[in-house]
XYZ file of N, CA, C and O in Angstrom:
752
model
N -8.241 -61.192 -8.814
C -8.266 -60.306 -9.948
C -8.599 -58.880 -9.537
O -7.982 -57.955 -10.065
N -9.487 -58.662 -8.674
C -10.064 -57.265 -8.254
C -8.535 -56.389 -7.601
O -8.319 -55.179 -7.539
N -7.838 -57.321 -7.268
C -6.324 -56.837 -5.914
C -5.962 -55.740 -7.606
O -6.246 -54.552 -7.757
N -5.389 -56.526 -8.464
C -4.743 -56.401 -9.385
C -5.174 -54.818 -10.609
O -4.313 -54.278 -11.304
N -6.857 -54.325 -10.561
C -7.198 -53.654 -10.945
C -7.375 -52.203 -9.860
O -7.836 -51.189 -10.384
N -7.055 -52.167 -8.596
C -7.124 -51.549 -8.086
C -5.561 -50.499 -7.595
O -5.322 -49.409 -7.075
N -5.086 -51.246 -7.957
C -3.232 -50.944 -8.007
C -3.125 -49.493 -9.308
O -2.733 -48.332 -9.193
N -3.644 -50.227 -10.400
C -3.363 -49.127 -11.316
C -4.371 -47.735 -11.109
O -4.039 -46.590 -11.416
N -5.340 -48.037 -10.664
C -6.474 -47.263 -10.695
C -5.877 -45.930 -9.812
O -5.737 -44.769 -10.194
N -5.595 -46.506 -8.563
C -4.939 -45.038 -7.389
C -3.948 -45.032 -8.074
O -3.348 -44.007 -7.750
N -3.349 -45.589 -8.891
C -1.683 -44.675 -9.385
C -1.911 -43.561 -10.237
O -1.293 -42.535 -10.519
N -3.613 -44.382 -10.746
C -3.737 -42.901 -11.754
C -4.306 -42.036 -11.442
O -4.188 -40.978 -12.060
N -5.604 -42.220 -9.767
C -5.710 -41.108 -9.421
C -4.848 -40.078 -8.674
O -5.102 -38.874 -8.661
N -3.804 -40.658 -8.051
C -2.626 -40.011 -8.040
C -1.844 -39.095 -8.781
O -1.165 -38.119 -8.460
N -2.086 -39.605 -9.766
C -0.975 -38.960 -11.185
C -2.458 -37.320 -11.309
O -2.437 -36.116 -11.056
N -3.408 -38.231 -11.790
C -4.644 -36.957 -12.517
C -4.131 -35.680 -11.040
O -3.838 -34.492 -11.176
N -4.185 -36.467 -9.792
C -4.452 -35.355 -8.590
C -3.317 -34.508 -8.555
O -3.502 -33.448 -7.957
N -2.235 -34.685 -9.019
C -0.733 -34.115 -9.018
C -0.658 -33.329 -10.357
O 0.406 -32.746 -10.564
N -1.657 -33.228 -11.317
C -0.914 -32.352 -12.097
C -2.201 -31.325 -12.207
O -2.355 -30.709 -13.262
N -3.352 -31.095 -10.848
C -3.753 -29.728 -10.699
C -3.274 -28.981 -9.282
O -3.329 -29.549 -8.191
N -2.984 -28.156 -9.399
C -2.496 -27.262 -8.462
C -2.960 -27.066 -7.019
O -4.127 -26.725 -6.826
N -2.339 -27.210 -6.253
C -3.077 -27.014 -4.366
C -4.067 -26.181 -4.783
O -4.135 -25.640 -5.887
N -4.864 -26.084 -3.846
C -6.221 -25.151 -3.398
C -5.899 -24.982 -1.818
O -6.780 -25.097 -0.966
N -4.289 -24.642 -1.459
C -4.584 -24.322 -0.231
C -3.979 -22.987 -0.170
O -3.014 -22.766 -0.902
N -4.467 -21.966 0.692
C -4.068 -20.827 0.630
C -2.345 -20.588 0.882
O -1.823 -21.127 1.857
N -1.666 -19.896 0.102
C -0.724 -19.445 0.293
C -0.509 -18.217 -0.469
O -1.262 -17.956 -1.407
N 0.575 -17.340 -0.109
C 0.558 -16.110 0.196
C 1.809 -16.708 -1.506
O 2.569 -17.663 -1.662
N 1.449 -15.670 -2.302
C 2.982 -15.590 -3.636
C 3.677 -15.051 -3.259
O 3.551 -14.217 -2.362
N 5.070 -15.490 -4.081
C 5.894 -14.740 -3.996
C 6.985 -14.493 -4.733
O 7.676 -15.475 -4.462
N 7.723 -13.715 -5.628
C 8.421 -12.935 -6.344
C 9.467 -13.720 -6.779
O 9.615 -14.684 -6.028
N 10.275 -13.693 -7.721
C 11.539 -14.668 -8.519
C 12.377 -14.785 -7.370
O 13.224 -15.678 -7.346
N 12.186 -13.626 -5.970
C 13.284 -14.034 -5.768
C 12.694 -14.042 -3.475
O 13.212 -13.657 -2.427
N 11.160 -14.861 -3.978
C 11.293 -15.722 -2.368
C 10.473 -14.648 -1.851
O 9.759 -14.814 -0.862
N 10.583 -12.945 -2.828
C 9.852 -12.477 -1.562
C 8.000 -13.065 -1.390
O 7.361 -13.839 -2.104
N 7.687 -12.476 -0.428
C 5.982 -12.461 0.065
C 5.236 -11.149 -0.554
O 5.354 -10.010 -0.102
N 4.465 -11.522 -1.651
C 3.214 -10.613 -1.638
C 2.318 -9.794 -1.344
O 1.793 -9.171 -2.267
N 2.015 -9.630 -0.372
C 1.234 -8.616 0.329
C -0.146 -7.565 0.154
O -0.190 -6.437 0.645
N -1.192 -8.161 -0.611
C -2.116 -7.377 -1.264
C -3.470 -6.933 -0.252
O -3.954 -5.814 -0.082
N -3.824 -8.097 0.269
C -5.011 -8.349 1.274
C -4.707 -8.231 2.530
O -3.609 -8.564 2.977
N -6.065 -7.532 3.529
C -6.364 -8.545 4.870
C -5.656 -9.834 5.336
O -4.975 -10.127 6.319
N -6.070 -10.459 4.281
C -6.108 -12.448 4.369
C -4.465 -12.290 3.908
O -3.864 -13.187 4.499
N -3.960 -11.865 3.466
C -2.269 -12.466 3.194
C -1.277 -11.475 4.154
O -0.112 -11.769 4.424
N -1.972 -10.229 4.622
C -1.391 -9.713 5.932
C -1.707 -10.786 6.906
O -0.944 -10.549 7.842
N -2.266 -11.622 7.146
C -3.058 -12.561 8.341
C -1.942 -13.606 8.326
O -1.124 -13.868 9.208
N -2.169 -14.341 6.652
C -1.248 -15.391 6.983
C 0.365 -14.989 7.105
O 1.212 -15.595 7.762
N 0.497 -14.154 6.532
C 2.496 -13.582 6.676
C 2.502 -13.890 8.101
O 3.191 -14.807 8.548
N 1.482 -12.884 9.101
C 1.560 -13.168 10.663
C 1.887 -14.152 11.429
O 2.792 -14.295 12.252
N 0.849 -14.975 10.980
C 0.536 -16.738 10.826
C 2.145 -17.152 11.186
O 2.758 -17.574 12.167
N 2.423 -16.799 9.896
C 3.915 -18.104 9.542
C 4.717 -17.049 10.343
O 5.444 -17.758 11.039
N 5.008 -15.732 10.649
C 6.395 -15.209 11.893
C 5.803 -15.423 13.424
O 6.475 -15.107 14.406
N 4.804 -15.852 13.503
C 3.903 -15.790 14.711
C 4.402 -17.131 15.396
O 4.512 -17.195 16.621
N 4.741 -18.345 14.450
C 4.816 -19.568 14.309
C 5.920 -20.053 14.180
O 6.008 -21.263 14.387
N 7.104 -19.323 13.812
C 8.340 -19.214 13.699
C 9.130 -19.435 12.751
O 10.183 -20.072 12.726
N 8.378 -18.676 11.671
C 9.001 -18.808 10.292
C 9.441 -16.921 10.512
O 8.850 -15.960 10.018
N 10.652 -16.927 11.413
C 10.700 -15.124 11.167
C 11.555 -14.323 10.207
O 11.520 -13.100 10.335
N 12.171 -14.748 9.444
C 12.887 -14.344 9.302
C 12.412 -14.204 7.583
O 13.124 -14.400 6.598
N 11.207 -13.866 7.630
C 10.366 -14.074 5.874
C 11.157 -12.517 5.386
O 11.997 -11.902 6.043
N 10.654 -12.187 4.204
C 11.040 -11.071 3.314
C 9.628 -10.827 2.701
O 9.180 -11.573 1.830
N 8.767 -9.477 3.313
C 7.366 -9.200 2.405
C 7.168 -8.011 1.767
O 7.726 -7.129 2.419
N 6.559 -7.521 0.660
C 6.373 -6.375 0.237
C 4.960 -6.076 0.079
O 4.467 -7.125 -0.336
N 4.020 -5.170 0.196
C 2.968 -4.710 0.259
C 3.220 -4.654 -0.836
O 4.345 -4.539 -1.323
N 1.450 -4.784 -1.794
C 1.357 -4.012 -2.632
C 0.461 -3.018 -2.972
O 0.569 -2.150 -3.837
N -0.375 -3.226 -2.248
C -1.442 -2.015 -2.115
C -1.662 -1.687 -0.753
O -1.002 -2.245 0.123
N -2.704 -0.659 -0.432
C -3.346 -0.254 1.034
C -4.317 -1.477 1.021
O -4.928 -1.998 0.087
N -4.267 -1.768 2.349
C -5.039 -2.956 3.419
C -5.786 -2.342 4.127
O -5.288 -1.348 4.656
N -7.040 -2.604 4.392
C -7.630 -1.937 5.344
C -7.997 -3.347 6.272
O -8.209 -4.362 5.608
N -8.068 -3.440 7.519
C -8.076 -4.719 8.400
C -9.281 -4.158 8.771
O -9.643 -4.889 9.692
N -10.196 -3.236 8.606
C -11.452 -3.756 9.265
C -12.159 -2.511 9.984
O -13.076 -1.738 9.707
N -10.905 -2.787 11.481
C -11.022 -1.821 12.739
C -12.605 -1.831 12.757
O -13.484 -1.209 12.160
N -12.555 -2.970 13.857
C -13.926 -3.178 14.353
C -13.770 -4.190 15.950
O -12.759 -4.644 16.486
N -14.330 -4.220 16.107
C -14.145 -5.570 17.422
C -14.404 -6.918 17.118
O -14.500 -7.811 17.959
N -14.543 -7.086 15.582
C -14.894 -8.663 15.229
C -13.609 -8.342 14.185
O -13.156 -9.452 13.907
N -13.043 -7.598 13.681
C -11.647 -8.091 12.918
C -10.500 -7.443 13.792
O -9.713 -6.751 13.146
N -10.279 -7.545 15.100
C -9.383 -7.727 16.202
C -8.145 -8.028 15.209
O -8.238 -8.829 14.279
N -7.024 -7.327 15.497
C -5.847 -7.530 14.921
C -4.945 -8.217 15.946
O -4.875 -7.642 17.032
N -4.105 -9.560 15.770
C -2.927 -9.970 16.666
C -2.097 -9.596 16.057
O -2.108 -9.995 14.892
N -1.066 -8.753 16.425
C 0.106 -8.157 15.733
C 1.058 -9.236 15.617
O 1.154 -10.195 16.382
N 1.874 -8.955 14.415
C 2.821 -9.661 13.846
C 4.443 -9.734 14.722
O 5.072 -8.688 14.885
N 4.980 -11.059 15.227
C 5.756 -10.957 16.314
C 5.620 -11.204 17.501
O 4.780 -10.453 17.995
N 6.035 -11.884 18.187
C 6.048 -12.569 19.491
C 7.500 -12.213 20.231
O 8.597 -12.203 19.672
N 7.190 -11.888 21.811
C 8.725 -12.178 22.463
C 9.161 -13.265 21.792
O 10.026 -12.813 21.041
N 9.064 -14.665 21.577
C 9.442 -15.846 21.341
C 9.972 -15.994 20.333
O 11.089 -16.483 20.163
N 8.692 -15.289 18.932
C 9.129 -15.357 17.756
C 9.126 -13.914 17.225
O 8.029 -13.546 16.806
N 10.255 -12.907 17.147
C 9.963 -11.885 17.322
C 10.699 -12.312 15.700
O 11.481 -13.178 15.306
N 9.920 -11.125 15.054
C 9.985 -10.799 13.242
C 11.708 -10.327 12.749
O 12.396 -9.307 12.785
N 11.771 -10.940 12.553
C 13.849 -10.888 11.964
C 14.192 -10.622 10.393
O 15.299 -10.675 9.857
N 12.717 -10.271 9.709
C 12.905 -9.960 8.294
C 13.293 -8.648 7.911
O 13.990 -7.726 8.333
N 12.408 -8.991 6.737
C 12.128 -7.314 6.501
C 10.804 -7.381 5.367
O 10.577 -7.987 4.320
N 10.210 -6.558 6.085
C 8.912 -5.846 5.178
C 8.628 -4.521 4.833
O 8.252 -3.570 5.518
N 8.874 -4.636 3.655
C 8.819 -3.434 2.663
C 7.227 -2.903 2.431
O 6.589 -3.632 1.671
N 6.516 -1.774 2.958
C 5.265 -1.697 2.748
C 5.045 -1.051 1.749
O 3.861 -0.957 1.424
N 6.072 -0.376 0.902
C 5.811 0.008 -0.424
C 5.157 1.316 -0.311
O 4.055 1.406 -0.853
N 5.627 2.348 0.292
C 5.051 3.677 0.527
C 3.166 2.640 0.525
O 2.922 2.184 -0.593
N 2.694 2.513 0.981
C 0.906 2.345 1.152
C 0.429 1.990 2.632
O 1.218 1.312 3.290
N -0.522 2.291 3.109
C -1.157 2.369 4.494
C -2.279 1.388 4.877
O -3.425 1.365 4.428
N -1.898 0.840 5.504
C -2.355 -0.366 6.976
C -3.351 0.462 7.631
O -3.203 0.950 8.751
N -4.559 0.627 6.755
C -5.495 1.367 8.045
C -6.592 0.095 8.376
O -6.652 -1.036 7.895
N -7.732 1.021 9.776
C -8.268 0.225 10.457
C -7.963 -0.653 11.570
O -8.855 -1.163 12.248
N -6.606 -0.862 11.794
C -5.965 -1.348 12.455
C -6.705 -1.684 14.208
O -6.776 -0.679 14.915
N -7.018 -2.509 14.595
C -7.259 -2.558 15.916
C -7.360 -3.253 16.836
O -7.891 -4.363 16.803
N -6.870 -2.723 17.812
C -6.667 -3.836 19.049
C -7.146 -3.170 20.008
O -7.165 -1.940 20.042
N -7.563 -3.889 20.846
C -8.642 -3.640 21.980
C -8.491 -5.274 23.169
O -9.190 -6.278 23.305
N -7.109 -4.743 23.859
C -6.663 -5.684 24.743
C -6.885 -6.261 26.032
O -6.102 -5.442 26.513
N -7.068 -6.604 26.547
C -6.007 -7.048 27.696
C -4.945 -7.860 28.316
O -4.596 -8.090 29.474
N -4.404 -8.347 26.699
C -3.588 -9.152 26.785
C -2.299 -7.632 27.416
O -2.560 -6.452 27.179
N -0.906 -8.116 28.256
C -0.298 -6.765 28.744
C 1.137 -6.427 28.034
O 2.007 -5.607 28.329
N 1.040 -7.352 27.017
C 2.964 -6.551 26.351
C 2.839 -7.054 24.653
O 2.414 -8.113 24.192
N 3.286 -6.066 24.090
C 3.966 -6.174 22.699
C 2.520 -6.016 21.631
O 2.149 -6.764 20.726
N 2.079 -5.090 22.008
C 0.946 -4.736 21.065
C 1.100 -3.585 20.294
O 1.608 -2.550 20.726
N 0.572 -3.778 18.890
C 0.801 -3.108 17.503
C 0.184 -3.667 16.341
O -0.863 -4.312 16.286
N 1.120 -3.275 15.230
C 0.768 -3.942 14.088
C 1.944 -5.151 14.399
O 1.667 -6.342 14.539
N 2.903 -4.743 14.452
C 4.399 -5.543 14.819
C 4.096 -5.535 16.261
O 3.806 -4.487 16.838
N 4.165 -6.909 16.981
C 4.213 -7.002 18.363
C 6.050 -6.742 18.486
O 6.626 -5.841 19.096
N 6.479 -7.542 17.914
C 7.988 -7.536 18.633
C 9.142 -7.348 17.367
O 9.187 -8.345 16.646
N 9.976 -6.364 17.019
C 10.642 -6.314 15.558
C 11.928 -6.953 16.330
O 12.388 -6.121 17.113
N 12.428 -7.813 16.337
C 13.656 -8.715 16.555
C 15.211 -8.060 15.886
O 15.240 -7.729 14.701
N 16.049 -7.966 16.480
C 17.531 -7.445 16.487
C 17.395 -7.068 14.449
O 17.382 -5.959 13.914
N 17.328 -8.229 13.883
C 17.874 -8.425 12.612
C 16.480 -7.892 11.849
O 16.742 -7.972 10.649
N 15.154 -7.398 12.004
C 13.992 -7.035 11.767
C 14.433 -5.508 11.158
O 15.312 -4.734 11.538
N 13.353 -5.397 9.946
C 13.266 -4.050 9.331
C 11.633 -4.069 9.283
O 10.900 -5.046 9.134
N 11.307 -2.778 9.445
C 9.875 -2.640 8.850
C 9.922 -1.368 8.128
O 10.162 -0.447 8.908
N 9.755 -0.935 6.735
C 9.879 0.376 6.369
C 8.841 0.692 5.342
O 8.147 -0.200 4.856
N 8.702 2.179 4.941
C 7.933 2.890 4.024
C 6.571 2.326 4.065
O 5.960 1.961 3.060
N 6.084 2.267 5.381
C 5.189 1.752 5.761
C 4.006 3.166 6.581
O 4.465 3.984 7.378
N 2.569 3.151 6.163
C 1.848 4.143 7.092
C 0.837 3.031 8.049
O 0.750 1.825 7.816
N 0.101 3.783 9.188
C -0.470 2.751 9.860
C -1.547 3.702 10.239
O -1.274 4.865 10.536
N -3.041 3.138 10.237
C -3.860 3.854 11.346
C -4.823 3.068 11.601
O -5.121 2.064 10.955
N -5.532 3.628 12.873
C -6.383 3.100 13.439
C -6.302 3.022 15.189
O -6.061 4.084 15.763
N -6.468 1.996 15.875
C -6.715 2.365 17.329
C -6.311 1.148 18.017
O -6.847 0.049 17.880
N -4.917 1.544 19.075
C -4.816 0.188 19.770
C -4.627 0.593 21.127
O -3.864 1.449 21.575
N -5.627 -0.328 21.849
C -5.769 0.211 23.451
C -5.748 -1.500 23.984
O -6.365 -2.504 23.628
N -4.807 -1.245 24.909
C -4.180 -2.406 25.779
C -4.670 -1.883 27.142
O -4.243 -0.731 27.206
N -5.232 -2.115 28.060
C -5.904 -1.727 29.017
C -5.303 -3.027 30.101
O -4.813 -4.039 29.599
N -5.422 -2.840 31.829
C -5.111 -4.430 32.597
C -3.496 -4.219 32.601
O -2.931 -5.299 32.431
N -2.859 -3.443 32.705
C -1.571 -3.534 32.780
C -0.564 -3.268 31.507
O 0.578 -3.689 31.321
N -1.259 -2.557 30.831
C -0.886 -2.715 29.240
C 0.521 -1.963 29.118
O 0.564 -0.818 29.568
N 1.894 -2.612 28.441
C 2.444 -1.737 28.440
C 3.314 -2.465 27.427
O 3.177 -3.689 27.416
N 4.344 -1.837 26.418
C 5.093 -1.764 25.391
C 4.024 -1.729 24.314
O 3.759 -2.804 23.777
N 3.444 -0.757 23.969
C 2.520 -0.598 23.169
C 2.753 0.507 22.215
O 3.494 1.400 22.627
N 2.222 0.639 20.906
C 2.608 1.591 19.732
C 1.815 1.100 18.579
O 1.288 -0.009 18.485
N 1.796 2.070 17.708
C 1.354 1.902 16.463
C 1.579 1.060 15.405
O 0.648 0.375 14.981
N 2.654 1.005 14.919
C 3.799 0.573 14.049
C 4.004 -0.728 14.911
O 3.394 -1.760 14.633
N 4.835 -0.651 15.908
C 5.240 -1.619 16.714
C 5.469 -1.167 18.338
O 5.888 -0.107 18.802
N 4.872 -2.818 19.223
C 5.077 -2.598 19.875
C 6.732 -2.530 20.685
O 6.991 -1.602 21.451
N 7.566 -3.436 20.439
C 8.888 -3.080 20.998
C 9.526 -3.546 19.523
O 9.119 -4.482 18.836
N 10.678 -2.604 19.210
C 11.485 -2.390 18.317
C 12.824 -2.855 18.669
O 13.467 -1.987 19.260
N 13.438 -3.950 18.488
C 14.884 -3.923 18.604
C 15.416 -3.953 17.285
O 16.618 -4.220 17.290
N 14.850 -3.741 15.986
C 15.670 -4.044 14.667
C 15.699 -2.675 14.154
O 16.380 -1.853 14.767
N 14.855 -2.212 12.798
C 15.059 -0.798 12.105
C 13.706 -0.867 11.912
O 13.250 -1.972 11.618
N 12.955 0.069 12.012
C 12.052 1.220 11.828
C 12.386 2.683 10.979
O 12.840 3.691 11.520
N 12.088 2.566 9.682
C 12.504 3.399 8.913
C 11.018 4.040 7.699
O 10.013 3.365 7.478
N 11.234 5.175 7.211
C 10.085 6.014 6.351
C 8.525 5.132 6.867
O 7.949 4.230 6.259
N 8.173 5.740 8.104
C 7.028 5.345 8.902
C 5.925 5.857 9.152
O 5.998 7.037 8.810
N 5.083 5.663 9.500
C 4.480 6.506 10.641
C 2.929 6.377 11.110
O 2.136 5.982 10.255
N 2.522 6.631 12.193
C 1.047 6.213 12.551
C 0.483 7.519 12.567
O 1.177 8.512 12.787
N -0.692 7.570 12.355
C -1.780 8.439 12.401
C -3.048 7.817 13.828
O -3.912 8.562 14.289
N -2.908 6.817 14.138
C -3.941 6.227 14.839
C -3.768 6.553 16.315
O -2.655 6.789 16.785
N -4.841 6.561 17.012
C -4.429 6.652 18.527
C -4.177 5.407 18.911
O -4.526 4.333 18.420
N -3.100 5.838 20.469
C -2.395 4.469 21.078
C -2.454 4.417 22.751
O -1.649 5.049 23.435
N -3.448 3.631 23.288
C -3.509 3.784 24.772
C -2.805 2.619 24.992
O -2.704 1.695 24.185
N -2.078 2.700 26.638
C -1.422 1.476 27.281
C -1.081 2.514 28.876
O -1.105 3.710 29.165
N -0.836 1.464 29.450
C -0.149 1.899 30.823
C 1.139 2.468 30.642
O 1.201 3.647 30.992
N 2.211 1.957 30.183
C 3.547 2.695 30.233
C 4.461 1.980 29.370
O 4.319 0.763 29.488
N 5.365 2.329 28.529
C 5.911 1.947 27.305
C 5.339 2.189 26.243
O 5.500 1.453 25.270
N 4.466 3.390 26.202
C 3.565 3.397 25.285
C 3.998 4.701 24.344
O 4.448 5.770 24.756
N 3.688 4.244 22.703
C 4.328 5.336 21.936
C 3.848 5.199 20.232
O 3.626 4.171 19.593
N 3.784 6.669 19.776
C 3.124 6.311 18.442
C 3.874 5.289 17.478
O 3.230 4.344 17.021
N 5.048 5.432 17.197
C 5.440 4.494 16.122
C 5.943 3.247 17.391
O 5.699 2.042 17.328
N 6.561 3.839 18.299
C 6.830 2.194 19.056
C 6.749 2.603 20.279
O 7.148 3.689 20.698
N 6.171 1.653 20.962
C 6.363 1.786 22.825
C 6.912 1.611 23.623
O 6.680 1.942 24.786
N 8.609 0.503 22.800
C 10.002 0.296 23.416
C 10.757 0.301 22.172
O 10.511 -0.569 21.336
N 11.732 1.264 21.935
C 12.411 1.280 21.184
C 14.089 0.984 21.689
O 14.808 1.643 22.439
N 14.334 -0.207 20.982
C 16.480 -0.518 21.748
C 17.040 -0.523 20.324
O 18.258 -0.697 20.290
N 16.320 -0.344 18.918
C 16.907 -0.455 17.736
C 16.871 1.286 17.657
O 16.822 2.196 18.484
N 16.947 1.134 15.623
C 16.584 2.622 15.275
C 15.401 3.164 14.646
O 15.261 2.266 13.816
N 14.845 3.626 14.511
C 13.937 4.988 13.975
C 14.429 5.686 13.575
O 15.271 6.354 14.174
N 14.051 5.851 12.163
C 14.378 6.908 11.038
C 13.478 7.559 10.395
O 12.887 6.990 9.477
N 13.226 8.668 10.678
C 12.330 9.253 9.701
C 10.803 8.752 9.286
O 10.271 8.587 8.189
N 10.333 8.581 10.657
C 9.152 8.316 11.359
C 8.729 9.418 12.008
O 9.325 10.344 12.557
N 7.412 9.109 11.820
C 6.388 10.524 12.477
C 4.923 9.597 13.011
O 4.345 8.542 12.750
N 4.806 10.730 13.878
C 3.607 9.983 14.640
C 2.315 11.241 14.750
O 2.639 12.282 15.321
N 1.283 11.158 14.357
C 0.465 12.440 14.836
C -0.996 11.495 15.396
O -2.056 11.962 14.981
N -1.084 10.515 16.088
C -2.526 10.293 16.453
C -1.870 10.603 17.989
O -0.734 10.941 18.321
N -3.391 10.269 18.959
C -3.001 10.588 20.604
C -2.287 9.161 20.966
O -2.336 8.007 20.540
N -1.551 9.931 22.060
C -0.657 8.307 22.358
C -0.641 9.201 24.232
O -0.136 10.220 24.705
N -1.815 7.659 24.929
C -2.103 8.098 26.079
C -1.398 7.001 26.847
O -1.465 5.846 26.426
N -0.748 7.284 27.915
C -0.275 6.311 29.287
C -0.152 6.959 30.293
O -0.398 8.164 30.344
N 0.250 6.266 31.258
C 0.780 6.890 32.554
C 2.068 7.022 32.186
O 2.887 7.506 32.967
C-alpha cells in the first residue's frame, strides 16, 4: 500500500515544482532573443556563455556598468582565440568603466579578448586600466584583436603590453569606425 501512495505524491511534487519559475541566474532577453545587459553580473555571464562557446549571442547594454577596477574584480575579457565573439553587441551609447586587468596571462586582453570575422561591437565607451606584463602582447581597450567591426567607440583608459598594443585594439585585421582613443597606450 505505501508503493502505491508514493507514486502520486512526487507527481504532485513535480507538477507544484514546475509551475514556479527557475531561480537560476539568467541574463533576459527581448521579443526578439536579444541579451540584456544592465549589471556587472550579466556583463559576467554574457562572457560566461561566448567564453564557452555560445558566440555568436546578440546583446544590448542598457545602462553604464561599472566592473569595479580593483584587483579583486579582475576582468577576463569577453572572447577567446578558440571562442572568439561572432555577434554583435550594441552598448547603447553608455560606458564600461573600471575596467581591469592586471596580467600575465600574454595575448588577447581587453574588454573583448578576441572580436571574430562575423563580430560587431559598437556605440560602446570603455575605461579603466589594462596592463598585460610577461610577454604581453595584442592588447587594447575595447578589444584585444579585432577581426570583425568596431564601430562609434572608444577608450579613455590606459593600456600597457609588450607589442600589439593599442587604445581601442592591439591587432586590428577587421574595421574601425569612428573610434577614438585618449588614455596612455604604452609598449615597446
Amino acid at each position: 500500500m505505501k508503493k502505491k501512495r508514493i507514486l502520486p505524491v512526487l507527481l504532485s511534487l513535480v507538477l507544484i515544482i514546475n509551475m514556479f519559475p527557475s531561480f537560476a541566474l539568467a541574463l533576459d532577453t527581448d521579443t526578439n532573443g536579444v541579451y540584456q545587459i544592465s549589471t556587472a553580473q550579466d556583463l559576467a555571464e554574457f562572457r560566461d556563455m561566448v567564453n564557452s562557446g555560445s558566440t555568436s549571442i546578440r546583446a544590448v547594454m542598457l545602462k553604464d556598468i561599472d566592473l569595479g577596477g580593483s584587483e579583486e574584480n579582475q576582468w577576463t575579457p569577453i572572447g577567446t582565440e578558440i571562442n572568439p565573439f561572432n555577434g554583435s553587441f550594441d552598448g547603447g551609447g553608455f560606458e564600461i568603466t573600471g575596467l581591469y586587468i592586471n596580467s600575465t596571462d600574454s595575448e588577447y586582453q581587453g574588454l573583448f579578448g578576441y572580436i571574430g570575422k562575423s563580430g560587431t561591437v559598437a556605440n560602446l565607451g570603455v575605461s579603466g586600466e589594462v596592463t598585460v606584463t610577461g610577454g604581453g602582447y595584442i592588447v587594447g581597450g575595447v578589444a584585444g584583436e579585432n577581426d570583425g567591426t568596431i564601430e562609434n567607440c572608444y577608450n579613455t583608459g590606459d593600456v600597457t603590453g609588450d607589442i600589439q598594443v593599442g587604445g581601442v585594439a592591439g591587432w586590428n585585421d577587421g574595421t574601425i569606425e569612428n573610434c577614438y582613443n585618449t588614455g596612455d597606450v604604452t609598449g615597446n
